[in-house]
PDB file of C-alpha atoms in Angstrom:
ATOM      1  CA  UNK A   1      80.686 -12.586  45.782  1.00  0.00           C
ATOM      2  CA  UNK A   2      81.330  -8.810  45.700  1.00  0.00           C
ATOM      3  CA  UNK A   3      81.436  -6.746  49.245  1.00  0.00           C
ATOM      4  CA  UNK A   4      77.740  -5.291  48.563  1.00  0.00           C
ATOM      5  CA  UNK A   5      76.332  -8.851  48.040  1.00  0.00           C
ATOM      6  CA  UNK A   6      78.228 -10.207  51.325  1.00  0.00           C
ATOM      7  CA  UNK A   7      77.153  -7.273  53.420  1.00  0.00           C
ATOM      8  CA  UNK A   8      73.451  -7.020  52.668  1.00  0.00           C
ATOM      9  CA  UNK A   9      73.236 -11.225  53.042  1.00  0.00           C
ATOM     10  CA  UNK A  10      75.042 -11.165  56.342  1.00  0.00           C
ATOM     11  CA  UNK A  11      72.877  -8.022  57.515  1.00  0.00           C
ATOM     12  CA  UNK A  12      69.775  -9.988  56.000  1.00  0.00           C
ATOM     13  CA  UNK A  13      70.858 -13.709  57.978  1.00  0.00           C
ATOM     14  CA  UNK A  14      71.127 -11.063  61.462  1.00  0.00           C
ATOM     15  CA  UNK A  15      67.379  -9.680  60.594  1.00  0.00           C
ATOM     16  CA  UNK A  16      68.671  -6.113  60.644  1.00  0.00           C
ATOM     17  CA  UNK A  17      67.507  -3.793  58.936  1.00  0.00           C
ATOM     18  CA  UNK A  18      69.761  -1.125  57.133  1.00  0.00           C
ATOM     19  CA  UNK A  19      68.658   1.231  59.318  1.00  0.00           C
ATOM     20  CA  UNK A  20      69.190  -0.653  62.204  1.00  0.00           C
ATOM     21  CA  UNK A  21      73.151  -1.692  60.988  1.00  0.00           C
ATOM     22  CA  UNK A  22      73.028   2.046  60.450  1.00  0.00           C
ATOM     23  CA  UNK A  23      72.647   2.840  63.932  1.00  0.00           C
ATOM     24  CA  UNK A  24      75.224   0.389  65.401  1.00  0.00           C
ATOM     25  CA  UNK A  25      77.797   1.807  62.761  1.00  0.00           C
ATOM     26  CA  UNK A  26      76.849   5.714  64.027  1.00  0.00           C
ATOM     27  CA  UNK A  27      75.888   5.835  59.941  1.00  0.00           C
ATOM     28  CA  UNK A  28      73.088   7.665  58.431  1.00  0.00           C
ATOM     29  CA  UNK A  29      70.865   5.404  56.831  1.00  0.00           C
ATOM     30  CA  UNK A  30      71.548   5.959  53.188  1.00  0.00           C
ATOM     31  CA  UNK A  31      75.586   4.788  53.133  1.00  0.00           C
ATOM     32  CA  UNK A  32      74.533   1.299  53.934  1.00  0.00           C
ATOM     33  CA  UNK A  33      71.743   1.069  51.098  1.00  0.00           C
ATOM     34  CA  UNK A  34      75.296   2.823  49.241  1.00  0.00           C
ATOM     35  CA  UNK A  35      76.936   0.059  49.936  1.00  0.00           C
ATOM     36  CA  UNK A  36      74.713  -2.440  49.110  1.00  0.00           C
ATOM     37  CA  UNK A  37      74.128  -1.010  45.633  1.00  0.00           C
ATOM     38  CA  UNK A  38      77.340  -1.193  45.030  1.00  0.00           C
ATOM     39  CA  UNK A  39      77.652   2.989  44.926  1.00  0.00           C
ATOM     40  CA  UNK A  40      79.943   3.404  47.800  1.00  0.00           C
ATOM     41  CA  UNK A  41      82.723   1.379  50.016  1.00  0.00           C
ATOM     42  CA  UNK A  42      83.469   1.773  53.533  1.00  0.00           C
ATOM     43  CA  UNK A  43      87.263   2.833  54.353  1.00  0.00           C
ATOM     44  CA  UNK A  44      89.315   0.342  55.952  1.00  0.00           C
ATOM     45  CA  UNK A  45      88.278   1.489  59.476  1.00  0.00           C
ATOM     46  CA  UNK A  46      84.554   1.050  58.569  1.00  0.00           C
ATOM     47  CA  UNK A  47      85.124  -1.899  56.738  1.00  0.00           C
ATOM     48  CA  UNK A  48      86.677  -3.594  60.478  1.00  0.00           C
ATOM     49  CA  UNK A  49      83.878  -2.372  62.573  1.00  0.00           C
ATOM     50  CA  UNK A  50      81.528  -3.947  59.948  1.00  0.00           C
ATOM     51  CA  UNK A  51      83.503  -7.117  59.892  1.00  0.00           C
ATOM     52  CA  UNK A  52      83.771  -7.152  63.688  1.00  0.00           C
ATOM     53  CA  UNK A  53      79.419  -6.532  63.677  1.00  0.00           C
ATOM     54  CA  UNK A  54      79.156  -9.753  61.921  1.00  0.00           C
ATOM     55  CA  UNK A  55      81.508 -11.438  63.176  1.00  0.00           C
ATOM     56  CA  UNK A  56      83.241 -12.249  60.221  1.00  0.00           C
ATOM     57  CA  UNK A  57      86.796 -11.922  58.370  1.00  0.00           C
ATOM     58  CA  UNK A  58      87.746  -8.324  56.324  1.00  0.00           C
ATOM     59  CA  UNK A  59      88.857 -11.034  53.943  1.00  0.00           C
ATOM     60  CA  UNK A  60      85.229 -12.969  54.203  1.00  0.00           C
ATOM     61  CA  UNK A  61      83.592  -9.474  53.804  1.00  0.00           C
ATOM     62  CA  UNK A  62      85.552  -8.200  51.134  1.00  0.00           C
ATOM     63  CA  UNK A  63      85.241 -11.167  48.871  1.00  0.00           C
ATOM     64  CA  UNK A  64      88.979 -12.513  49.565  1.00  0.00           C
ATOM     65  CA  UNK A  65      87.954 -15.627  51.362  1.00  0.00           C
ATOM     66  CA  UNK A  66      84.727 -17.661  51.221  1.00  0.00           C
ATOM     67  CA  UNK A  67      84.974 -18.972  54.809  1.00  0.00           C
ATOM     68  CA  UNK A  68      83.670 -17.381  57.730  1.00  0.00           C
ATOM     69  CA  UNK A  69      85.858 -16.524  60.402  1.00  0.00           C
ATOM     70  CA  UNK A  70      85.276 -17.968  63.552  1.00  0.00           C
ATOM     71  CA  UNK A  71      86.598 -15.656  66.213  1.00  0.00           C
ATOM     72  CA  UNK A  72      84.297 -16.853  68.905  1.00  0.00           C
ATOM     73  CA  UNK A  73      85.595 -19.979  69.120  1.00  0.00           C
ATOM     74  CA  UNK A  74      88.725 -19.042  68.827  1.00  0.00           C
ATOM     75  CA  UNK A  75      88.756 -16.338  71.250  1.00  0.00           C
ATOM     76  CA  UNK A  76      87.018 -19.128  72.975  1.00  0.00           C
ATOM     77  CA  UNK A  77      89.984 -21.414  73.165  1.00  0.00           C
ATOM     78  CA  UNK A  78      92.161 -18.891  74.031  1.00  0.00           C
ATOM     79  CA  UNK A  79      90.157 -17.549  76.828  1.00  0.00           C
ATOM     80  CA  UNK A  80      90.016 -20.953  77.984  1.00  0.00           C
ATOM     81  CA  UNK A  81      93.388 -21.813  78.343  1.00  0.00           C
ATOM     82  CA  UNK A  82      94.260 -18.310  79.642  1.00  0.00           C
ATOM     83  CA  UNK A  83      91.801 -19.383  82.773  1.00  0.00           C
ATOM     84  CA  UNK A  84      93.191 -23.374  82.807  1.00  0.00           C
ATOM     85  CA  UNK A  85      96.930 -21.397  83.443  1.00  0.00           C
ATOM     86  CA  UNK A  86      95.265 -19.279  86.246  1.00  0.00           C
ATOM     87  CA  UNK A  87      93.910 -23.055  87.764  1.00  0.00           C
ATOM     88  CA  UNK A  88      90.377 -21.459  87.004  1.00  0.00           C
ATOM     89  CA  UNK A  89      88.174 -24.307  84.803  1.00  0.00           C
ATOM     90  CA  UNK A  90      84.979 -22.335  83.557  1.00  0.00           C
ATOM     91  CA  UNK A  91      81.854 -24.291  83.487  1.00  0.00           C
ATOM     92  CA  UNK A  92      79.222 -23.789  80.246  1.00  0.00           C
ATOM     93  CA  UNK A  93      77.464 -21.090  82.118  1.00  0.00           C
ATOM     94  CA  UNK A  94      80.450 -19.178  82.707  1.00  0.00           C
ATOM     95  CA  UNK A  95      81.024 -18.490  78.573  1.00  0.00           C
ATOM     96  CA  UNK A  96      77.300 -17.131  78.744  1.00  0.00           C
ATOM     97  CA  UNK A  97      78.432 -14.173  80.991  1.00  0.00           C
ATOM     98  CA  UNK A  98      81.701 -13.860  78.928  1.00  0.00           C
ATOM     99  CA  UNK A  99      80.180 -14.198  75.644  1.00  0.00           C
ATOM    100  CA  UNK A 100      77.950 -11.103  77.026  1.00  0.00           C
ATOM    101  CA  UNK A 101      80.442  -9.193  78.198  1.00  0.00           C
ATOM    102  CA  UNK A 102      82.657  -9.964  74.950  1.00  0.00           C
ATOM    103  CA  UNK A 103      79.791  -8.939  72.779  1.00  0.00           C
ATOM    104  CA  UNK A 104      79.450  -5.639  74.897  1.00  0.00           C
ATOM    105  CA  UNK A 105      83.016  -5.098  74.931  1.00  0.00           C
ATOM    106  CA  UNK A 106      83.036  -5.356  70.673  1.00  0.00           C
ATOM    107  CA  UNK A 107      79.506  -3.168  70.547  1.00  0.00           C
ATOM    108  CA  UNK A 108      81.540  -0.024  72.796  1.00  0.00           C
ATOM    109  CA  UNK A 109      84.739  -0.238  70.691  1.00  0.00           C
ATOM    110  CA  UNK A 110      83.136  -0.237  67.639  1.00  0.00           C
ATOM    111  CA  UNK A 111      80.685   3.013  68.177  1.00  0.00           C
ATOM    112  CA  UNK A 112      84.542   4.954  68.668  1.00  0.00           C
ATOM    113  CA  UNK A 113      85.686   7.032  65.849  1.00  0.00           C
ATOM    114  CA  UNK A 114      88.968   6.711  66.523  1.00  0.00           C
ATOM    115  CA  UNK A 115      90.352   2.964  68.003  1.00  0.00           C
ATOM    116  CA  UNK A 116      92.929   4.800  70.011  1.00  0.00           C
ATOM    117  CA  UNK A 117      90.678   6.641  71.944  1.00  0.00           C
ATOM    118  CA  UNK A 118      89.800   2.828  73.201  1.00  0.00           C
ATOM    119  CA  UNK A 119      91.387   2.242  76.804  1.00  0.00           C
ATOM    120  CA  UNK A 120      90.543  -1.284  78.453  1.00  0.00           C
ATOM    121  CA  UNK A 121      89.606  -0.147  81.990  1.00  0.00           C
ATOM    122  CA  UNK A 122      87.360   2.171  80.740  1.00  0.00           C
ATOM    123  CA  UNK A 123      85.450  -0.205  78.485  1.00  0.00           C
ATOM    124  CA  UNK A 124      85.910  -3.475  81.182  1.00  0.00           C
ATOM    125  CA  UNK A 125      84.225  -0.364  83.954  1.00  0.00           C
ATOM    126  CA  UNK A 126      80.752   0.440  80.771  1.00  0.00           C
ATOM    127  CA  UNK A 127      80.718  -3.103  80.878  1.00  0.00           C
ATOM    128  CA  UNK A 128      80.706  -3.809  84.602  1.00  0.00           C
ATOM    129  CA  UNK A 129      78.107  -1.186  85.330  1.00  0.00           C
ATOM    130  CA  UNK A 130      75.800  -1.955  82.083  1.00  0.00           C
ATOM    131  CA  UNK A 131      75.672  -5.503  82.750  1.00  0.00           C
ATOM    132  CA  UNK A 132      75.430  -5.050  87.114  1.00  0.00           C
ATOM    133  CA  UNK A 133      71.771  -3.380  86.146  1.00  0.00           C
ATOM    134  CA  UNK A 134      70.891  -5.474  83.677  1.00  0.00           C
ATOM    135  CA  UNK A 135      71.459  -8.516  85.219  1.00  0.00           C
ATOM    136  CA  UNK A 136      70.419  -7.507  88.895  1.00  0.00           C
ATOM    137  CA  UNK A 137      67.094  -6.277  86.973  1.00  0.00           C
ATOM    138  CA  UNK A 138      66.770  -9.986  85.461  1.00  0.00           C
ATOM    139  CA  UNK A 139      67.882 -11.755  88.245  1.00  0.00           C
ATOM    140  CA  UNK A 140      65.342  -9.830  90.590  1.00  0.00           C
ATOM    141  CA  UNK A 141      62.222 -10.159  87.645  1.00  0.00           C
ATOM    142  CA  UNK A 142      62.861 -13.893  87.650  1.00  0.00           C
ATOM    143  CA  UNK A 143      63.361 -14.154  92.024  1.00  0.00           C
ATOM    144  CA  UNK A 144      60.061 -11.673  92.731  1.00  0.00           C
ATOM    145  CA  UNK A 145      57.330 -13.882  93.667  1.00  0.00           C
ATOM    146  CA  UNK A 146      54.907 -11.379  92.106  1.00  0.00           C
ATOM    147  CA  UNK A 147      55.829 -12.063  88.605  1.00  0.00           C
ATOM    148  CA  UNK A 148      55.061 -15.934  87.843  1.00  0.00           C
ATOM    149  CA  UNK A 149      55.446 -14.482  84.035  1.00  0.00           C
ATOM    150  CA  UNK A 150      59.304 -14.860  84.224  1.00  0.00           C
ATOM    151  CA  UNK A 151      59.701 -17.914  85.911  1.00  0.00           C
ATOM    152  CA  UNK A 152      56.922 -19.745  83.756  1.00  0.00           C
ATOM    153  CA  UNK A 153      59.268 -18.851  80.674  1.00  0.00           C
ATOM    154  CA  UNK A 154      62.171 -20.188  81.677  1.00  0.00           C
ATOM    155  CA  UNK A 155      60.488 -23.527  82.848  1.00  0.00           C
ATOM    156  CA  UNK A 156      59.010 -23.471  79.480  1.00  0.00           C
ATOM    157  CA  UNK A 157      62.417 -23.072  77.876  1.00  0.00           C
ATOM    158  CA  UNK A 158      63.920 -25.547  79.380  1.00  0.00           C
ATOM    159  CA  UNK A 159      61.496 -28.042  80.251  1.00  0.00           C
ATOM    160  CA  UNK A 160      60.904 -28.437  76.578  1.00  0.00           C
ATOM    161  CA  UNK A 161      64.974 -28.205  75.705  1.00  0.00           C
ATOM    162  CA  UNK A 162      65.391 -31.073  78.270  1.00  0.00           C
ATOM    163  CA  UNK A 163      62.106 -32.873  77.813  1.00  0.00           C
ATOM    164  CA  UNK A 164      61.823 -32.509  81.759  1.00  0.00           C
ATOM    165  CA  UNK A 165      58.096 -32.764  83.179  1.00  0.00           C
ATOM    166  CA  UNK A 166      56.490 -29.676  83.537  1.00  0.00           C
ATOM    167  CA  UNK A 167      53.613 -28.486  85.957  1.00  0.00           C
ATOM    168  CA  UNK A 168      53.295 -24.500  84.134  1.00  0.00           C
ATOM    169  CA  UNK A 169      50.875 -24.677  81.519  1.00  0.00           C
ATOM    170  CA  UNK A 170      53.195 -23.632  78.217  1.00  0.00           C
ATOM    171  CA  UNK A 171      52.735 -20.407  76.884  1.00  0.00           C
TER     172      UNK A 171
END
């Protein structure tokens, strides 16, 4: 399968539109509808942020290798053992935070033009104060009393995950 046939079924399997891949890329909306005609071809630095988007191999994307790659688990494993050295055993709910702030981490290096402008402490500080709102706002829509809404989701979502008796009417 040629790079125009990979990109628009991986962008169609994510429910983006071009437009919307667009966007994340900093792109105008007509290169990617280039690309997936077959007109155009990203440059090598377009082609990784693309690749790094869907999570997938440059080789995957450009037709080299039919197998995904699986970074996340392999970052996973690394990550893992990185903690395990440091005495530090993450539970499941620890990788959701991580996976968030991994995600977030990709999202910010990918919207630079230029990969060296990338420093770590500046992207790990975005992160930090991104994520500090947005969870404090989630944390504090789920806690407030006034808003049963929040809390009657959840027990939804996991009462019916778990099969766990439930006294919330489901949604």
């Amino acid at each position: 399968m040629e790079f125009s046939q990979k990109l628009k079924e991986l962008r169609k399997e994510r429910n983006l539109t071009q437009s919307e891949l667009a966007h994340m890329l900093n792109y105008n909306n007509t290169i990617i509808a280039g690309y997936e005609a077959g007109r155009n071809e990203p440059n090598i630095k377009n082609l990784i942020k693309i690749a790094n988007i869907f999570d997938v191999s440059v080789d995957y994307l450009i037709g080299n290798s039919d197998t995904y790659y699986q970074s996340k688990k392999l970052w996973y494993k690394k990550i893992k053992s990185k903690f395990q050295q440091h005495g530090i055993i993450l539970e499941k709910s620890n990788y959701f935070f991580i996976e968030i702030l991994y995600n977030y981490a990709n999202e910010i290096i990918n919207r630079k033009d230029n990969i060296d402008e990338c420093n770590i402490n500046d992207i790990f500080q975005e992160m930090i104060f991104h994520y500090h709102d947005a969870f404090f706002h989630i944390f504090f829509e789920i806690i407030n009393k006034n808003n049963d809404t929040y809390r009657m989701i959840l027990k939804n979502a996991i009462s019916e995950e778990w099969n766990i008796k439930n006294d919330y009417d489901m949604l």
